[in-house]
Coordinates of C-alpha atoms in Angstrom, one line a residue:
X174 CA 12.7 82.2 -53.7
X175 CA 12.1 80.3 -56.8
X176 CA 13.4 76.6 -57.1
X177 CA 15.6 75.4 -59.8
X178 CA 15.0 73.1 -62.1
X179 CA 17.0 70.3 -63.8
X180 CA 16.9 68.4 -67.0
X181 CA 16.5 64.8 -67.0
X182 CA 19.6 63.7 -68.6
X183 CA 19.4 60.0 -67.4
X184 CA 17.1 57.7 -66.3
X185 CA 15.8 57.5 -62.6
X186 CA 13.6 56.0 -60.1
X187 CA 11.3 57.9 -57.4
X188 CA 8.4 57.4 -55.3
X189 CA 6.1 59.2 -56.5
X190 CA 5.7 61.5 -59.4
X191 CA 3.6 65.2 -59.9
X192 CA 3.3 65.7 -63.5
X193 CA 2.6 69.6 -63.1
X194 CA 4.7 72.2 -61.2
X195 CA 1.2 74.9 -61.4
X196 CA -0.3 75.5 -58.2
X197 CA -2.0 71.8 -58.1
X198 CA 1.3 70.5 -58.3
X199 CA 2.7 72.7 -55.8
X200 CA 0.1 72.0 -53.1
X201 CA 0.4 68.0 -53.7
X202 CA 4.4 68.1 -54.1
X203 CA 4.6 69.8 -50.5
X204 CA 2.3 67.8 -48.5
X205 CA 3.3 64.6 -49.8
X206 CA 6.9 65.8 -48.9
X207 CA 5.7 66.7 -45.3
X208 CA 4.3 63.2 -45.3
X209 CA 7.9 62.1 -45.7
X210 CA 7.2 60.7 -49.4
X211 CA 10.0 60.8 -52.0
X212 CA 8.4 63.0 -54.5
X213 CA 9.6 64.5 -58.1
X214 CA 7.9 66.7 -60.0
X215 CA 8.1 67.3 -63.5
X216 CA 6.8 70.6 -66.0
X217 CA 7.4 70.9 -69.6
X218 CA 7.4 75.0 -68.7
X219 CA 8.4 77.1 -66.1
X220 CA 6.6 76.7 -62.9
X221 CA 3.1 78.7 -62.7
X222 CA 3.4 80.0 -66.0
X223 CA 0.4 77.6 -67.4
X224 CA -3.1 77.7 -66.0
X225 CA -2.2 78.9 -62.8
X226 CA -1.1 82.5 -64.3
X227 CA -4.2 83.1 -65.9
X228 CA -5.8 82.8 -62.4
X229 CA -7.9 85.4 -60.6
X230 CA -7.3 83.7 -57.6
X231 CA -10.3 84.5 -56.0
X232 CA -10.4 81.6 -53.1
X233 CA -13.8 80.7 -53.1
X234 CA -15.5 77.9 -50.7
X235 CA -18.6 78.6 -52.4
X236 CA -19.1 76.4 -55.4
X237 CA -20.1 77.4 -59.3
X238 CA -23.3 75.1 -58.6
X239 CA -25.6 76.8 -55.7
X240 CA -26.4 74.7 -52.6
X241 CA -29.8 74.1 -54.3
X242 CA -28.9 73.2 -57.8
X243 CA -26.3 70.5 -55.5
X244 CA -29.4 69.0 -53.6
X245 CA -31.3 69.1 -56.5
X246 CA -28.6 66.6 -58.3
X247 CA -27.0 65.0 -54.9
X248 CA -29.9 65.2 -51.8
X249 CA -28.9 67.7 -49.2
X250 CA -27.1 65.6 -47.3
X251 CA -24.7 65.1 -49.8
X252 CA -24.7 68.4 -51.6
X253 CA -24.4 69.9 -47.5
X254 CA -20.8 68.0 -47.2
X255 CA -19.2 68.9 -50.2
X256 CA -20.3 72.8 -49.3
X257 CA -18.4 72.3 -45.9
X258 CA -15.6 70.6 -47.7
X259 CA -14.9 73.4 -49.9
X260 CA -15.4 75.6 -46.9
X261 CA -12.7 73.8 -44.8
X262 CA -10.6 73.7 -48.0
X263 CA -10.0 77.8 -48.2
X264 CA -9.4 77.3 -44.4
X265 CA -6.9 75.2 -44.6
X266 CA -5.1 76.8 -47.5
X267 CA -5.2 79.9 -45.3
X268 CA -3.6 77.7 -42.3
X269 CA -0.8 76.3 -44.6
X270 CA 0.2 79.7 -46.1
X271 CA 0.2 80.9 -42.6
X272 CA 2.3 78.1 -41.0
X273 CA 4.7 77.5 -43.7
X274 CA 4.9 81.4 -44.1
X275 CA 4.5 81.6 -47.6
X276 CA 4.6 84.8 -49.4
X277 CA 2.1 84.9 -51.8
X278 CA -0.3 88.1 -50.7
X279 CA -2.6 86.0 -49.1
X280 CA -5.9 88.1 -47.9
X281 CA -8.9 86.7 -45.7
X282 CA -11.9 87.9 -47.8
X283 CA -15.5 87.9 -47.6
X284 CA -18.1 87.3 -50.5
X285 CA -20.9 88.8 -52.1
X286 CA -23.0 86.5 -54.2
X287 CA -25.6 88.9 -56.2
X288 CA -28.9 88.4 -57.6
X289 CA -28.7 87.4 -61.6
X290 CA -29.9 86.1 -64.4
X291 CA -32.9 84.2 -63.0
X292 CA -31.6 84.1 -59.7
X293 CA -33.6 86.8 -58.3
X294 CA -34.7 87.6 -54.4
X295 CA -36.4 85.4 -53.4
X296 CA -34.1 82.6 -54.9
X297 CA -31.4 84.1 -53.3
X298 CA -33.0 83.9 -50.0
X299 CA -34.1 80.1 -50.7
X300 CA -30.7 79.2 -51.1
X301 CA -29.2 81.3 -47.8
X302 CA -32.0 79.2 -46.3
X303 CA -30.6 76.4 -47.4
X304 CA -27.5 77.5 -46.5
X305 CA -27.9 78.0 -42.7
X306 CA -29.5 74.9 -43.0
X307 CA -26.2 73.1 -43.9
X308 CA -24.4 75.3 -41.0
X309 CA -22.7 77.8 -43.5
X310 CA -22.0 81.1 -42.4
X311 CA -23.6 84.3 -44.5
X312 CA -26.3 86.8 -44.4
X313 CA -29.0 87.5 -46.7
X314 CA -28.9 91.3 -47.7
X315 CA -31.7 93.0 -49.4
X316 CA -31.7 95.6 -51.8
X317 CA -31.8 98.5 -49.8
X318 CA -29.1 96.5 -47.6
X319 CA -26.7 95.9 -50.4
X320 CA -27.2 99.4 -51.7
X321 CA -26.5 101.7 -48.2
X322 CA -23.9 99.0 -47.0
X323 CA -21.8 98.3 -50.1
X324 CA -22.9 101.3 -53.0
X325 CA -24.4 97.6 -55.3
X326 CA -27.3 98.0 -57.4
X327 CA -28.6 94.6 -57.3
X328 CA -31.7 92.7 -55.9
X329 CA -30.0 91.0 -53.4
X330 CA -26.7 89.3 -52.4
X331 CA -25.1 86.8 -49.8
X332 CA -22.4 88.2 -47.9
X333 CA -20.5 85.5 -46.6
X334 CA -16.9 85.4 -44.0
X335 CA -14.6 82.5 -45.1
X336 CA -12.9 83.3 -48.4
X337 CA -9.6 84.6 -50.0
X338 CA -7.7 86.1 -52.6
X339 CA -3.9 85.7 -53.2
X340 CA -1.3 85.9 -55.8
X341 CA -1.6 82.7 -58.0
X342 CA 2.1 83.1 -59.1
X343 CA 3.4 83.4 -55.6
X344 CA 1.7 81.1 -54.0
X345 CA 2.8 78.1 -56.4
X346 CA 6.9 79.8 -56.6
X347 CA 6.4 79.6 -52.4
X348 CA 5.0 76.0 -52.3
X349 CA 7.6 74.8 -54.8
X350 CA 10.3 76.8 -52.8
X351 CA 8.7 75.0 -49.5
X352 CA 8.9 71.6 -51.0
X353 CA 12.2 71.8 -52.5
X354 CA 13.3 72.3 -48.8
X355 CA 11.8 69.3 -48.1
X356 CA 13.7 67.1 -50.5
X357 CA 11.2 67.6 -53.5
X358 CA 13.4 67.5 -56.7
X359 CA 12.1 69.7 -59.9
X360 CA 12.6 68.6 -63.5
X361 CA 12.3 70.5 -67.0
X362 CA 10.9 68.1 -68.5
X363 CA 7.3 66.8 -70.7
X364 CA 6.0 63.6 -70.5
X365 CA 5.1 61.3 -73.2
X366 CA 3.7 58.1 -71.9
X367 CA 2.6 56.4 -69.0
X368 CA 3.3 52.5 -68.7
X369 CA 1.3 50.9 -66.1
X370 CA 1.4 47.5 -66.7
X371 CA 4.0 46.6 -64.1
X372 CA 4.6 47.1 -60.8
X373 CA 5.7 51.2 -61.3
X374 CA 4.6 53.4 -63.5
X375 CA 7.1 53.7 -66.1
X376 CA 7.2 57.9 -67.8
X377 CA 8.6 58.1 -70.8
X378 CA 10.1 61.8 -71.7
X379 CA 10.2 63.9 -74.4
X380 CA 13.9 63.4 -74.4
X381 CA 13.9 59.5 -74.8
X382 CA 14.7 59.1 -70.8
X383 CA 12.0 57.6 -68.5
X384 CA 11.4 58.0 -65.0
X385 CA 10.7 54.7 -62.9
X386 CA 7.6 55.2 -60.1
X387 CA 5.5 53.7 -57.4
X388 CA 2.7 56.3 -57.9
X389 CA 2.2 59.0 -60.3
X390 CA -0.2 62.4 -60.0
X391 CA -1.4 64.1 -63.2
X392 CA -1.8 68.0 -62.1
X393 CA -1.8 69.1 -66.1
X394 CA -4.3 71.3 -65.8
X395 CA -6.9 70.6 -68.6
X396 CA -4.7 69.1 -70.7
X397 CA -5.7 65.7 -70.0
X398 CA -4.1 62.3 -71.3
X399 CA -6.3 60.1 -73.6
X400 CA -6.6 57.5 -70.9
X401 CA -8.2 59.8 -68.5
X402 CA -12.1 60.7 -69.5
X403 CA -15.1 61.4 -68.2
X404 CA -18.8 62.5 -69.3
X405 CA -19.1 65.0 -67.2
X406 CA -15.8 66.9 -68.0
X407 CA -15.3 70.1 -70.3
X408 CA -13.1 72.8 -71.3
X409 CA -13.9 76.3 -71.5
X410 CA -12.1 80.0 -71.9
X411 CA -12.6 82.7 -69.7
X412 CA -11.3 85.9 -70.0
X413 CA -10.0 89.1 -67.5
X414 CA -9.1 92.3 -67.2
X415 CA -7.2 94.3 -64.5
X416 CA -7.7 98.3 -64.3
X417 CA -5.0 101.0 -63.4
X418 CA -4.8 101.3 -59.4
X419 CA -7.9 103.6 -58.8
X420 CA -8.0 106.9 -55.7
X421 CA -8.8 106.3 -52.3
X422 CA -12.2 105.9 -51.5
X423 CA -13.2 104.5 -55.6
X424 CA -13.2 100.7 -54.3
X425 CA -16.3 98.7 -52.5
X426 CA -16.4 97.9 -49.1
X427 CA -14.4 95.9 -47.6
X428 CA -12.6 95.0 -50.9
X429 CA -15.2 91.8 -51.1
X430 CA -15.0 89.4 -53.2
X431 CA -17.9 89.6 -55.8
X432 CA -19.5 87.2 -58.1
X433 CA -22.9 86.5 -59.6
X434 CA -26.2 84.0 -59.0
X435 CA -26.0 83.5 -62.6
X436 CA -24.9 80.2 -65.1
X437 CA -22.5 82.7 -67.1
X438 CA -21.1 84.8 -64.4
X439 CA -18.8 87.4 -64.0
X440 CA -16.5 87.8 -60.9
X441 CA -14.6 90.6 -59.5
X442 CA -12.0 91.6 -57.2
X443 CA -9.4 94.3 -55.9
X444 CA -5.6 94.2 -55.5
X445 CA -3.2 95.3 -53.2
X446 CA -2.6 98.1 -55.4
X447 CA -5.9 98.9 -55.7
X448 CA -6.6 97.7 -58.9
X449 CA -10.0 95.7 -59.7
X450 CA -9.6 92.5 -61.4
X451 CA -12.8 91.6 -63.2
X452 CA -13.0 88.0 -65.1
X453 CA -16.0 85.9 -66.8
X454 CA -17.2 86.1 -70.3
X455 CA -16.7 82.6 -70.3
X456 CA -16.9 79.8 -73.4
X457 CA -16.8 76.7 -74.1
X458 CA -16.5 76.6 -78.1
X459 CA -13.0 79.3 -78.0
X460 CA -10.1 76.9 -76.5
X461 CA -7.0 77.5 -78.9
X462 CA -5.1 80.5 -77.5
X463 CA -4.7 82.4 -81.1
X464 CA -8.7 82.3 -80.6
X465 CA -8.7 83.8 -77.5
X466 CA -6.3 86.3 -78.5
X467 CA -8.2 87.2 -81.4
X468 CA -11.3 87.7 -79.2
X469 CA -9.5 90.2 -76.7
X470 CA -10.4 93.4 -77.5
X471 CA -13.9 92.1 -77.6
X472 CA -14.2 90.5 -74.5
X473 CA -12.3 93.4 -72.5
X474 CA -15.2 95.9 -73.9
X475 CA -17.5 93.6 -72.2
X476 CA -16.3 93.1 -69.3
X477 CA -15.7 96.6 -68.9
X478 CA -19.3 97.1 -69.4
X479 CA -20.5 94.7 -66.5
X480 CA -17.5 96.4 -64.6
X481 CA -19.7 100.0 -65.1
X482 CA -23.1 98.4 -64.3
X483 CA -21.2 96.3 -61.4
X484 CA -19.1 99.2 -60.0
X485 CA -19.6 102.9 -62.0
X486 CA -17.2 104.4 -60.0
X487 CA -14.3 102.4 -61.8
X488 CA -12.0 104.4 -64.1
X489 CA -13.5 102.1 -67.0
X490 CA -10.1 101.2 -68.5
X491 CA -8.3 97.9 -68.6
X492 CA -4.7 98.4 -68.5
X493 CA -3.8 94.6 -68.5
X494 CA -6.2 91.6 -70.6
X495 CA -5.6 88.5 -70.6
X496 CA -7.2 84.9 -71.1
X497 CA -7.0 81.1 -70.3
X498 CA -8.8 78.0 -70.8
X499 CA -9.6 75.7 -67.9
X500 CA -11.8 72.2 -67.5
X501 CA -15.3 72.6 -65.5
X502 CA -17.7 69.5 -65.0
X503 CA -21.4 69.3 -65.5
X504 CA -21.9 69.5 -61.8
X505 CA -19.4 72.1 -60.7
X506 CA -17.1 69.5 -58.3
X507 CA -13.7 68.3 -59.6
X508 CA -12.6 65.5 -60.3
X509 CA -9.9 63.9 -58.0
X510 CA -8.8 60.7 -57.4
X511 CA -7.0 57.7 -58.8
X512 CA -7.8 56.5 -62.4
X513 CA -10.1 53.9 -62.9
X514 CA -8.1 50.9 -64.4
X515 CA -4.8 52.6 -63.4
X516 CA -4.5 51.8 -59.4
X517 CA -0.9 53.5 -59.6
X518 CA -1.9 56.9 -61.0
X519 CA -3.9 59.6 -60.0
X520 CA -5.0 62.7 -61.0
X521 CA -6.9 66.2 -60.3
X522 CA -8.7 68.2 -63.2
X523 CA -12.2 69.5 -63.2
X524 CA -11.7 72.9 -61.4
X525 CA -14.0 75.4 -62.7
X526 CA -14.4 78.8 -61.1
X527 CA -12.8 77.1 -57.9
X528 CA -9.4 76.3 -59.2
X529 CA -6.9 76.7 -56.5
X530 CA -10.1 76.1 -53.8
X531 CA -10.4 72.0 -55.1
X532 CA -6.5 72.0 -55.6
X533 CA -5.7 72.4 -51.8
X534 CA -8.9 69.4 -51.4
X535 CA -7.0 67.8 -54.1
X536 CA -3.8 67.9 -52.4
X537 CA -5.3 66.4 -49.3
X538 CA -7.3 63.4 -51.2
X539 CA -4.7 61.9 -53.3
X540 CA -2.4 62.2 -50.3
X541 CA -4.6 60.2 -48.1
X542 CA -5.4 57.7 -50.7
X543 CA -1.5 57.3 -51.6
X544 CA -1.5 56.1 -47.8
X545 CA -4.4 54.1 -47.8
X546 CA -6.5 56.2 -45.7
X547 CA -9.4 56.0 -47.8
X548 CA -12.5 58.0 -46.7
X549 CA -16.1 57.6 -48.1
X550 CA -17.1 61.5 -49.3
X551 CA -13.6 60.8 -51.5
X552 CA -16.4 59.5 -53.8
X553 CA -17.9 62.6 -53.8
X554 CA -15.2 64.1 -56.6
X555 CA -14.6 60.7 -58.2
X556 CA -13.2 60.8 -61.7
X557 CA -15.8 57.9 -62.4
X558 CA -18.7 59.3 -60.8
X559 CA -22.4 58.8 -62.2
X560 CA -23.6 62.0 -63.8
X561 CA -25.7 64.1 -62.1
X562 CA -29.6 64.3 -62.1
X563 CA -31.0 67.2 -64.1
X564 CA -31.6 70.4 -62.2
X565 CA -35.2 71.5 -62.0

């Protein structure tokens, strides 16, 4: 079911406003609304139809940064925590999806993390080390391993229990459907300008009308107002293709969901139809979506060819291509919380290759700081956080 949407043809008050109806929106609109908040949510487009589309939704708890390159910037400790926070986010997502009942396709995955670029065997085992040392679950395959078990040609891989896939679409339709049951009201509508020099925040609209709240949430995706920044923030493309459904039998084991050891990685993962979805390609200096566009045909002949040296059983064809730019951070974590110098607003941006991963943690920080219940490892994502050390 998907919710309707009004214009804002007056001015109003609420408690708290989500400015984005994408999946981030979704997940903080309907657990703000179980926590018996009055919540609106605004979108200057129809629900979904902005970053969350372009996503591969490959539910991740493992991180763009390895457990290494983490310790090497944050200590184990530290680097250890936010690994079993991300873990416990695809868990929970898994938990709500299953208790609200919400149709979105939802499939408990495993991973394969392979050997690339120069993360080779024996780095791979370092970091499954490393891993079992932070109480992650995984095994470390070898070549031989990887090759008999799942037909891969690679050095190594991690193969790891505890991830997902979904449709990104129905999964932010069914959350906004879940929390219009609960009271949530949905606007068409783009705002303009925040006020915070009162008591509220005060929204001014496209349309001249303003919306009155006690707390607002910025879930834009990565477009980002001016008085949000941080160093460590950035905005990149990435690119994907999705094949025609291929025969029985042409798919990896276990459907897995695969990704590489590598900075500019490629991903990959299959449908319910059987299709394989294969994304990366990824850069930083392409944003404008004419650019992308242009680049299409380019970018779909390479992934194609890592899609033949990945998997060269594939019918090397891409039936559907698209594009979309997101925001990553230096470090690989998000960043979530409230704004420093705005105590009334807060905000989630920062995703990276874990988009709807971080937006289900999002969901659950900004919830608990709205109530007061703030926790010490909220730091952890802080918009305002120090930049990391260098990696080795």
């Amino acid at each position: 079911m998907r919710p309707g949407r009004s214009s804002v043809d007056q001015d109003f008050r609420c408690e708290i406003l989500v400015v984005g109806a994408g999946v981030t929106g979704s997940l903080v609109a309907e657990h703000l609304a179980a926590e018996g908040h009055d919540v609106c949510v605004i979108d200057r487009q129809r629900p979904g139809f902005g970053s969350t589309a372009a996503s591969t939704a490959m539910l991740l708890w493992e991180i763009d940064r390895s457990l290494n390159d983490l310790t090497a910037m944050y200590g184990f400790d530290r680097a250890a925590s936010i690994y079993r926070r991300s873990f416990g986010a695809v868990s929970g997502l898994a938990e709500l999806v299953n208790t609200r009942g919400l149709a979105c396709g939802m499939r408990h995955k495993r991973s394969l993390y392979l050997a690339a670029g120069n993360m080779g065997a024996r780095e791979l085992k370092a970091e499954h080390d490393l891993r079992m040392r932070a109480g992650l679950p995984g095994e470390y395959l070898d070549h031989l391993t990887l090759l008999e078990e799942f037909g891969l040609y690679r050095e190594a891989a991690l193969h790891s229990i505890g991830s997902a896939d979904a449709d990104p679409l129905l999964l932010c339709q069914a959350l906004l459907a879940a929390a219009a049951m609960q009271g949530v009201r949905i606007f068409d509508a783009s705002a303009e300008n925040y006020d915070n020099s009162g008591q509220a925040v005060i929204v001014e609209l496209d349309n001249g009308h303003i919306i009155e709240a006690k707390q607002v949430v910025l879930a834009t995706g990565y477009v980002i107002p001016d008085f949000v920044s941080s160093s460590l923030h950035k905005i990149s493309s990435s690119w994907a293709i999705a094949t025609p459904p291929q025969p029985a039998g042409g798919l990896w084991r276990d459907g897995a969901l695969i990704w590489e050891a590598s900075e500019n990685y490629s991903y990959a993962r299959t449908t319910t139809d059987n299709r394989i979805l294969m994304g990366g390609e990824d850069d930083d200096q392409v944003i404008e979506p004419e650019a992308r566009d242009r680049l299409m045909p380019a970018k779909s002949e390479a992934l194609l060819h890592r899609l033949n040296g990945l998997w060269s059983h594939a019918e090397p064809v891409a039936e559907f291509v698209w594009s979309g730019a997101f925001g990553t951070t230096t470090d690989g974590l998000p960043l979530i919380g409230r704004v420093p110098g705005h105590p009334r607003i807060h905000a989630a941006y920062g995703y990276g290759g874990n988009g709807i991963t971080y937006s289900y943690l999002a969901s659950r920080i900004i919830a608990a700081s709205i109530a007061g219940n703030y926790q010490p490892w909220f730091d952890d994502f802080a918009i305002d956080r120090d930049a990391p050390k260098a990696t080795p």
